[in-house]
mmCIF file of C-alpha atoms in Angstrom:
data_model
loop_
_atom_site.group_PDB
_atom_site.id
_atom_site.type_symbol
_atom_site.label_atom_id
_atom_site.label_comp_id
_atom_site.label_asym_id
_atom_site.label_seq_id
_atom_site.Cartn_x
_atom_site.Cartn_y
_atom_site.Cartn_z
ATOM 1 C CA MET A 792 -45.124 40.768 13.706
ATOM 2 C CA SER A 793 -41.650 41.192 15.225
ATOM 3 C CA LEU A 794 -42.379 38.298 17.628
ATOM 4 C CA VAL A 795 -43.125 36.049 14.647
ATOM 5 C CA LYS A 796 -39.881 37.142 12.923
ATOM 6 C CA ASN A 797 -37.837 36.322 16.018
ATOM 7 C CA VAL A 798 -39.506 32.919 16.328
ATOM 8 C CA ILE A 799 -38.694 32.175 12.643
ATOM 9 C CA LYS A 800 -35.103 33.445 13.092
ATOM 10 C CA ASN A 801 -34.574 31.323 16.210
ATOM 11 C CA ALA A 802 -35.979 28.259 14.459
ATOM 12 C CA ARG A 803 -33.566 28.733 11.552
ATOM 13 C CA ASN A 804 -30.646 29.087 13.952
ATOM 14 C CA ILE A 805 -31.686 25.890 15.769
ATOM 15 C CA THR A 806 -31.956 24.032 12.390
ATOM 16 C CA GLN A 807 -28.543 25.275 11.259
ATOM 17 C CA THR A 808 -26.996 24.179 14.584
ATOM 18 C CA GLN A 809 -28.603 20.682 14.175
ATOM 19 C CA LYS A 810 -27.149 20.442 10.673
ATOM 20 C CA ILE A 811 -23.672 21.403 11.890
ATOM 21 C CA HIS A 812 -23.807 18.770 14.700
ATOM 22 C CA SER A 813 -25.277 16.011 12.453
ATOM 23 C CA SER A 814 -22.511 16.553 9.953
ATOM 24 C CA CYS A 815 -19.765 16.065 12.507
ATOM 25 C CA GLN A 816 -18.592 12.473 12.894
ATOM 26 C CA VAL A 817 -17.724 11.602 16.451
ATOM 27 C CA PHE A 818 -15.585 8.464 16.723
ATOM 28 C CA ALA A 819 -15.886 6.502 19.945
ATOM 29 C CA PRO A 820 -13.063 3.880 20.178
ATOM 30 C CA VAL A 821 -14.075 0.521 21.649
ATOM 31 C CA SER A 822 -12.018 -1.756 23.796
ATOM 32 C CA LEU A 823 -10.927 -4.739 21.727
ATOM 33 C CA ALA A 824 -10.985 -8.306 23.045
ATOM 34 C CA TYR A 825 -7.627 -10.087 22.543
ATOM 35 C CA ASN A 826 -5.601 -13.187 23.113
ATOM 36 C CA GLN A 827 -1.923 -12.919 24.183
ATOM 37 C CA PHE A 828 0.804 -15.424 23.483
ATOM 38 C CA SER A 829 3.874 -14.842 25.536
ATOM 39 C CA ALA A 830 6.751 -16.515 27.335
ATOM 40 C CA PRO A 831 8.111 -14.049 29.992
ATOM 41 C CA GLY A 832 11.559 -15.672 29.851
ATOM 42 C CA ILE A 833 12.124 -15.067 26.153
ATOM 43 C CA ASP A 834 9.838 -12.147 25.183
ATOM 44 C CA ARG A 835 12.622 -9.656 24.520
ATOM 45 C CA ASN A 836 11.568 -8.279 21.106
ATOM 46 C CA SER A 837 8.882 -5.901 19.817
ATOM 47 C CA PRO A 838 5.317 -7.190 20.229
ATOM 48 C CA LEU A 839 3.416 -8.412 17.179
ATOM 49 C CA VAL A 840 -0.303 -7.419 16.804
ATOM 50 C CA ILE A 841 -2.404 -9.509 14.405
ATOM 51 C CA VAL A 842 -5.716 -8.227 12.990
ATOM 52 C CA HIS A 843 -8.202 -10.730 11.341
ATOM 53 C CA GLY A 844 -10.365 -10.272 8.277
ATOM 54 C CA LEU A 845 -14.160 -10.011 7.737
ATOM 55 C CA PHE A 846 -16.078 -12.684 9.626
ATOM 56 C CA GLY A 847 -12.834 -13.757 11.267
ATOM 57 C CA GLN A 848 -11.851 -13.589 14.931
ATOM 58 C CA LYS A 849 -8.784 -13.854 17.163
ATOM 59 C CA THR A 850 -9.166 -17.534 17.837
ATOM 60 C CA ASN A 851 -8.476 -18.281 14.136
ATOM 61 C CA TRP A 852 -4.897 -17.240 14.811
ATOM 62 C CA ASN A 853 -4.139 -19.370 17.873
ATOM 63 C CA SER A 854 -1.715 -21.880 16.300
ATOM 64 C CA VAL A 855 0.063 -19.179 14.180
ATOM 65 C CA GLY A 856 0.194 -16.875 17.209
ATOM 66 C CA LYS A 857 1.778 -19.538 19.428
ATOM 67 C CA ALA A 858 4.358 -20.370 16.736
ATOM 68 C CA LEU A 859 5.324 -16.822 16.066
ATOM 69 C CA ASN A 860 5.698 -16.058 19.778
ATOM 70 C CA LYS A 861 8.351 -18.837 20.124
ATOM 71 C CA LYS A 862 10.045 -18.033 16.811
ATOM 72 C CA LEU A 863 10.202 -14.326 17.184
ATOM 73 C CA GLU A 864 10.793 -14.294 20.905
ATOM 74 C CA ALA A 865 8.173 -11.633 21.200
ATOM 75 C CA PRO A 866 4.696 -11.348 22.632
ATOM 76 C CA VAL A 867 1.937 -11.820 20.059
ATOM 77 C CA PHE A 868 -1.412 -10.285 20.427
ATOM 78 C CA THR A 869 -4.431 -11.323 18.322
ATOM 79 C CA VAL A 870 -7.435 -8.965 18.458
ATOM 80 C CA ASP A 871 -11.171 -9.098 17.639
ATOM 81 C CA VAL A 872 -12.161 -6.053 15.693
ATOM 82 C CA ARG A 873 -15.477 -4.317 16.528
ATOM 83 C CA ASN A 874 -18.572 -6.284 15.639
ATOM 84 C CA HIS A 875 -16.558 -9.530 15.606
ATOM 85 C CA GLY A 876 -15.740 -12.241 18.205
ATOM 86 C CA ALA A 877 -15.886 -10.962 21.768
ATOM 87 C CA SER A 878 -15.457 -7.315 20.972
ATOM 88 C CA PRO A 879 -18.397 -4.833 21.412
ATOM 89 C CA HIS A 880 -21.113 -4.503 18.797
ATOM 90 C CA THR A 881 -21.581 -0.990 17.354
ATOM 91 C CA ASP A 882 -23.777 0.585 14.684
ATOM 92 C CA THR A 883 -20.768 1.748 12.685
ATOM 93 C CA MET A 884 -17.535 0.261 11.483
ATOM 94 C CA THR A 885 -15.643 2.568 9.201
ATOM 95 C CA TYR A 886 -11.952 1.910 8.588
ATOM 96 C CA THR A 887 -11.018 5.143 10.386
ATOM 97 C CA GLU A 888 -12.990 3.963 13.396
ATOM 98 C CA MET A 889 -11.397 0.450 13.341
ATOM 99 C CA ALA A 890 -7.979 1.979 12.931
ATOM 100 C CA GLU A 891 -8.574 4.235 15.931
ATOM 101 C CA ASP A 892 -9.724 1.133 17.974
ATOM 102 C CA LEU A 893 -6.431 -0.473 17.070
ATOM 103 C CA VAL A 894 -4.392 2.592 18.087
ATOM 104 C CA VAL A 895 -6.053 2.652 21.507
ATOM 105 C CA PHE A 896 -5.203 -1.098 21.932
ATOM 106 C CA ILE A 897 -1.594 -0.609 20.755
ATOM 107 C CA ASP A 898 -1.086 2.287 23.200
ATOM 108 C CA LYS A 899 -2.276 0.025 26.005
ATOM 109 C CA ILE A 900 0.248 -2.750 25.196
ATOM 110 C CA ARG A 901 3.032 -0.231 24.558
ATOM 111 C CA GLU A 902 2.495 0.921 28.141
ATOM 112 C CA GLU A 903 2.345 -2.598 29.485
ATOM 113 C CA THR A 904 5.434 -3.949 27.641
ATOM 114 C CA GLY A 905 7.468 -0.777 27.712
ATOM 115 C CA LYS A 906 8.087 -1.076 23.968
ATOM 116 C CA ARG A 907 7.821 2.098 21.957
ATOM 117 C CA ARG A 908 6.743 0.385 18.671
ATOM 118 C CA VAL A 909 4.923 -2.739 17.623
ATOM 119 C CA ASN A 910 4.998 -4.930 14.510
ATOM 120 C CA LEU A 911 1.641 -5.028 12.844
ATOM 121 C CA LEU A 912 -0.002 -7.766 10.679
ATOM 122 C CA GLY A 913 -3.451 -7.604 9.115
ATOM 123 C CA HIS A 914 -5.248 -10.071 6.898
ATOM 124 C CA SER A 915 -7.828 -8.985 4.334
ATOM 125 C CA MET A 916 -10.093 -6.413 6.112
ATOM 126 C CA GLY A 917 -7.558 -6.412 8.907
ATOM 127 C CA GLY A 918 -4.905 -5.569 6.256
ATOM 128 C CA LYS A 919 -6.880 -2.526 5.279
ATOM 129 C CA ILE A 920 -7.233 -1.526 8.922
ATOM 130 C CA VAL A 921 -3.475 -1.683 9.526
ATOM 131 C CA MET A 922 -2.813 0.171 6.256
ATOM 132 C CA ARG A 923 -5.235 2.890 7.275
ATOM 133 C CA MET A 924 -3.402 3.257 10.555
ATOM 134 C CA ALA A 925 0.047 3.185 8.907
ATOM 135 C CA ILE A 926 -0.495 5.926 6.333
ATOM 136 C CA ASP A 927 -1.766 8.378 8.982
ATOM 137 C CA SER A 928 1.184 10.452 10.316
ATOM 138 C CA LYS A 929 -0.426 10.867 13.739
ATOM 139 C CA TRP A 930 -0.446 7.103 14.214
ATOM 140 C CA SER A 931 2.487 5.654 12.149
ATOM 141 C CA ASP A 932 5.171 6.260 14.656
ATOM 142 C CA ARG A 933 3.823 3.377 16.693
ATOM 143 C CA ILE A 934 4.673 0.841 14.027
ATOM 144 C CA GLU A 935 8.121 -0.827 13.635
ATOM 145 C CA LYS A 936 7.268 -3.006 10.671
ATOM 146 C CA LEU A 937 4.031 -3.600 8.735
ATOM 147 C CA ILE A 938 2.699 -6.836 7.184
ATOM 148 C CA VAL A 939 -0.312 -6.878 4.885
ATOM 149 C CA GLU A 940 -1.747 -10.313 4.081
ATOM 150 C CA ASP A 941 -3.508 -10.834 0.786
ATOM 151 C CA VAL A 942 -5.281 -7.510 0.269
ATOM 152 C CA SER A 943 -4.654 -4.401 -1.809
ATOM 153 C CA PRO A 944 -5.175 -0.770 -0.793
ATOM 154 C CA LYS A 945 -7.609 -0.550 -3.650
ATOM 155 C CA GLY A 946 -11.243 -1.579 -3.427
ATOM 156 C CA TYR A 947 -12.936 -4.641 -4.806
ATOM 157 C CA SER A 948 -16.127 -3.257 -6.265
ATOM 158 C CA ARG A 949 -17.643 -6.625 -7.270
ATOM 159 C CA ARG A 950 -16.877 -8.637 -4.188
ATOM 160 C CA HIS A 951 -19.674 -7.070 -2.116
ATOM 161 C CA LEU A 952 -22.336 -8.914 -4.157
ATOM 162 C CA GLU A 953 -20.785 -12.262 -2.967
ATOM 163 C CA PHE A 954 -20.873 -11.142 0.633
ATOM 164 C CA ARG A 955 -24.392 -9.789 0.328
ATOM 165 C CA GLU A 956 -25.454 -13.354 -0.632
ATOM 166 C CA LEU A 957 -23.520 -14.797 2.234
ATOM 167 C CA ILE A 958 -25.220 -12.432 4.685
ATOM 168 C CA LYS A 959 -28.623 -13.334 3.282
ATOM 169 C CA THR A 960 -27.717 -16.988 3.829
ATOM 170 C CA LEU A 961 -26.628 -16.410 7.460
ATOM 171 C CA ARG A 962 -29.907 -14.596 8.176
ATOM 172 C CA LYS A 963 -31.898 -17.676 7.010
ATOM 173 C CA VAL A 964 -30.010 -20.131 9.223
ATOM 174 C CA ASN A 965 -32.291 -21.943 11.722
ATOM 175 C CA LEU A 966 -30.390 -21.225 14.933
ATOM 176 C CA LYS A 967 -32.426 -23.719 16.900
ATOM 177 C CA ARG A 968 -30.502 -26.545 15.122
ATOM 178 C CA THR A 969 -27.176 -27.902 16.335
ATOM 179 C CA ARG A 970 -23.850 -26.805 14.891
ATOM 180 C CA LYS A 971 -23.506 -30.135 12.992
ATOM 181 C CA GLU A 972 -27.011 -29.715 11.543
ATOM 182 C CA ILE A 973 -26.290 -26.156 10.438
ATOM 183 C CA LEU A 974 -23.077 -27.287 8.773
ATOM 184 C CA VAL A 975 -25.139 -29.628 6.636
ATOM 185 C CA ASP A 976 -27.918 -27.049 6.077
ATOM 186 C CA LEU A 977 -25.437 -24.610 4.546
ATOM 187 C CA GLU A 978 -23.921 -27.082 2.112
ATOM 188 C CA SER A 979 -26.095 -26.101 -0.850
ATOM 189 C CA SER A 980 -25.308 -22.357 -0.380
ATOM 190 C CA ILE A 981 -21.653 -22.777 0.637
ATOM 191 C CA PRO A 982 -20.383 -25.909 -1.011
ATOM 192 C CA GLU A 983 -16.786 -25.559 0.192
ATOM 193 C CA LEU A 984 -16.421 -27.382 3.525
ATOM 194 C CA SER A 985 -13.542 -25.287 4.872
ATOM 195 C CA MET A 986 -15.536 -22.044 4.195
ATOM 196 C CA ARG A 987 -18.563 -23.489 6.053
ATOM 197 C CA GLN A 988 -16.394 -24.479 8.942
ATOM 198 C CA PHE A 989 -14.809 -21.024 9.021
ATOM 199 C CA ILE A 990 -18.247 -19.320 9.095
ATOM 200 C CA LEU A 991 -19.507 -21.603 11.839
ATOM 201 C CA THR A 992 -16.660 -20.491 14.077
ATOM 202 C CA ASN A 993 -18.918 -17.463 14.523
ATOM 203 C CA LEU A 994 -21.626 -19.476 16.197
ATOM 204 C CA GLN A 995 -22.045 -19.548 19.951
ATOM 205 C CA PRO A 996 -24.725 -20.634 22.463
ATOM 206 C CA SER A 997 -27.365 -17.868 22.761
ATOM 207 C CA ALA A 998 -27.014 -15.750 25.911
ATOM 208 C CA GLU A 999 -30.806 -15.288 25.996
ATOM 209 C CA ASN A 1000 -32.070 -18.730 24.962
ATOM 210 C CA LYS A 1001 -30.218 -21.795 25.955
ATOM 211 C CA ASP A 1002 -31.952 -23.960 23.358
ATOM 212 C CA GLN A 1003 -30.515 -22.138 20.346
ATOM 213 C CA MET A 1004 -27.415 -20.581 18.893
ATOM 214 C CA GLU A 1005 -26.463 -16.995 17.994
ATOM 215 C CA TRP A 1006 -23.985 -15.255 15.766
ATOM 216 C CA LYS A 1007 -20.957 -13.582 17.373
ATOM 217 C CA VAL A 1008 -20.672 -11.220 14.461
ATOM 218 C CA ASN A 1009 -23.002 -8.199 14.221
ATOM 219 C CA ILE A 1010 -24.626 -9.170 10.922
ATOM 220 C CA ASN A 1011 -26.778 -5.944 10.795
ATOM 221 C CA THR A 1012 -23.839 -3.561 10.971
ATOM 222 C CA ILE A 1013 -21.717 -5.628 8.572
ATOM 223 C CA ASP A 1014 -24.687 -5.748 6.156
ATOM 224 C CA SER A 1015 -25.059 -1.923 6.249
ATOM 225 C CA HIS A 1016 -21.276 -1.356 5.679
ATOM 226 C CA VAL A 1017 -20.391 -4.153 3.329
ATOM 227 C CA GLU A 1018 -19.949 -1.895 0.234
ATOM 228 C CA GLU A 1019 -17.522 0.320 2.176
ATOM 229 C CA LEU A 1020 -15.655 -2.554 3.730
ATOM 230 C CA LEU A 1021 -15.000 -4.316 0.393
ATOM 231 C CA GLY A 1022 -14.896 -1.251 -1.967
ATOM 232 C CA TYR A 1023 -12.722 0.928 0.248
ATOM 233 C CA ASN A 1024 -9.796 2.702 -1.392
ATOM 234 C CA LEU A 1025 -7.024 3.839 0.946
ATOM 235 C CA PRO A 1026 -6.963 7.680 1.134
ATOM 236 C CA ALA A 1027 -3.935 9.824 0.294
ATOM 237 C CA GLY A 1028 -0.879 9.255 2.519
ATOM 238 C CA SER A 1029 2.126 7.091 2.837
ATOM 239 C CA TYR A 1030 4.018 4.840 5.249
ATOM 240 C CA ARG A 1031 7.798 4.876 4.749
ATOM 241 C CA GLY A 1032 8.652 2.096 7.198
ATOM 242 C CA SER A 1033 9.489 -1.517 6.163
ATOM 243 C CA THR A 1034 6.442 -3.202 4.690
ATOM 244 C CA LEU A 1035 5.721 -6.725 3.458
ATOM 245 C CA PHE A 1036 2.833 -7.568 1.207
ATOM 246 C CA LEU A 1037 2.420 -11.315 1.709
ATOM 247 C CA HIS A 1038 -0.073 -12.944 -0.585
ATOM 248 C CA GLY A 1039 -1.310 -16.260 -2.040
ATOM 249 C CA SER A 1040 -0.208 -17.073 -5.648
ATOM 250 C CA LYS A 1041 -3.636 -18.430 -6.328
ATOM 251 C CA SER A 1042 -5.567 -15.632 -4.726
ATOM 252 C CA GLY A 1043 -5.829 -12.707 -7.157
ATOM 253 C CA TYR A 1044 -6.340 -10.115 -4.361
ATOM 254 C CA VAL A 1045 -2.954 -8.501 -5.011
ATOM 255 C CA PRO A 1046 -2.721 -8.318 -8.865
ATOM 256 C CA ASP A 1047 0.358 -6.895 -10.592
ATOM 257 C CA SER A 1048 -1.806 -3.992 -11.775
ATOM 258 C CA HIS A 1049 -2.190 -2.835 -8.123
ATOM 259 C CA LYS A 1050 1.543 -2.863 -7.343
ATOM 260 C CA PRO A 1051 2.408 0.648 -8.657
ATOM 261 C CA ASP A 1052 -0.182 2.131 -6.255
ATOM 262 C CA ILE A 1053 1.106 -0.062 -3.417
ATOM 263 C CA LYS A 1054 4.672 1.166 -4.049
ATOM 264 C CA CYS A 1055 3.519 4.798 -3.980
ATOM 265 C CA LEU A 1056 1.781 4.370 -0.599
ATOM 266 C CA PHE A 1057 4.523 2.040 0.819
ATOM 267 C CA PRO A 1058 7.867 2.974 -0.779
ATOM 268 C CA GLN A 1059 9.815 0.445 1.278
ATOM 269 C CA VAL A 1060 7.581 -2.407 0.296
ATOM 270 C CA ARG A 1061 8.643 -5.924 -0.674
ATOM 271 C CA PHE A 1062 6.304 -8.665 -1.984
ATOM 272 C CA ASP A 1063 6.149 -12.417 -1.196
ATOM 273 C CA ALA A 1064 3.812 -14.648 -3.052
ATOM 274 C CA ILE A 1065 3.277 -17.963 -1.264
ATOM 275 C CA PRO A 1066 2.983 -20.927 -3.817
ATOM 276 C CA ASP A 1067 -0.264 -22.740 -4.000
ATOM 277 C CA ALA A 1068 -1.985 -20.498 -1.373
ATOM 278 C CA GLY A 1069 -5.291 -18.788 -1.792
ATOM 279 C CA HIS A 1070 -6.764 -15.786 0.149
ATOM 280 C CA TRP A 1071 -6.241 -17.345 3.645
ATOM 281 C CA VAL A 1072 -2.490 -17.786 3.323
ATOM 282 C CA HIS A 1073 -1.954 -18.384 6.976
ATOM 283 C CA ALA A 1074 -4.454 -21.317 6.916
ATOM 284 C CA ASP A 1075 -3.527 -22.669 3.467
ATOM 285 C CA LYS A 1076 0.263 -22.777 4.007
ATOM 286 C CA PRO A 1077 0.925 -22.080 7.686
ATOM 287 C CA GLN A 1078 4.598 -23.112 7.716
ATOM 288 C CA LEU A 1079 5.487 -21.009 4.662
ATOM 289 C CA PHE A 1080 3.485 -18.160 6.068
ATOM 290 C CA ILE A 1081 5.276 -18.301 9.514
ATOM 291 C CA GLU A 1082 8.695 -18.507 7.787
ATOM 292 C CA SER A 1083 7.916 -15.452 5.598
ATOM 293 C CA VAL A 1084 6.756 -13.401 8.592
ATOM 294 C CA TYR A 1085 9.778 -14.492 10.685
ATOM 295 C CA LYS A 1086 12.305 -13.635 7.913
ATOM 296 C CA PHE A 1087 10.810 -10.181 7.634
ATOM 297 C CA LEU A 1088 10.529 -9.433 11.322
ATOM 298 C CA LYS A 1089 13.562 -11.204 12.831
ATOM 299 C CA PRO A 1090 15.781 -8.860 14.790
#
């Protein structure tokens, strides 16, 4: 009888230990792919790191990155966040994980450039990533100035339905067709040409089958995290450094009703609404976007 009791007791201890371990989240930072725009003769100022939005990638920022490198006289780094572009695919992509990926990347370029702090710019989902990093006291001392493009620290509870439909559409794409054919195939589901072209930047030749295409983005992981990615509310905290919220006047992603919360989280914030720009301010009005960024960051 005592043997049975000991077996039951040990089983309970093992179960309890498993519960403890399963409840602990272990974050494993990934190494982010990136592009660098630099001119060794003039790169004298703090680096600028740019983080794209959902379904974006570093190459979307090539022209803006080159222009800002010359204008700011500073190296510019554009990264692919996890599950996007050329960065690793993972099963998870919480904002805390993505912020930690970014911290690891920033520490690398701080060491390479000898600069103690970097300027940080994030668009949409990338804006939430840089905000998540900035409000955390263990990470914020790496940031000189912060720019958030067209996103609020509050969640967008209804937007995930749109992205669910987009993900369903991408899953149905016949990847054996050419890029031009797929562009036409998507017209009924995604009528706006610029949006279709943006989505198709995520296509690449398949590594396993030369006769078809594949998605660069990890659709499965994005699908399983879409509610969190779009509905995420920034946790308690604050960043007291210089902050710019740069948004499109036609966008609606940074409504006046969100500004009191933004000011609480970022007391040194200023706002700049770019006329006639939508959510992709840097693509809709690149020159006005570049000027706004330059005025805010210029030494």
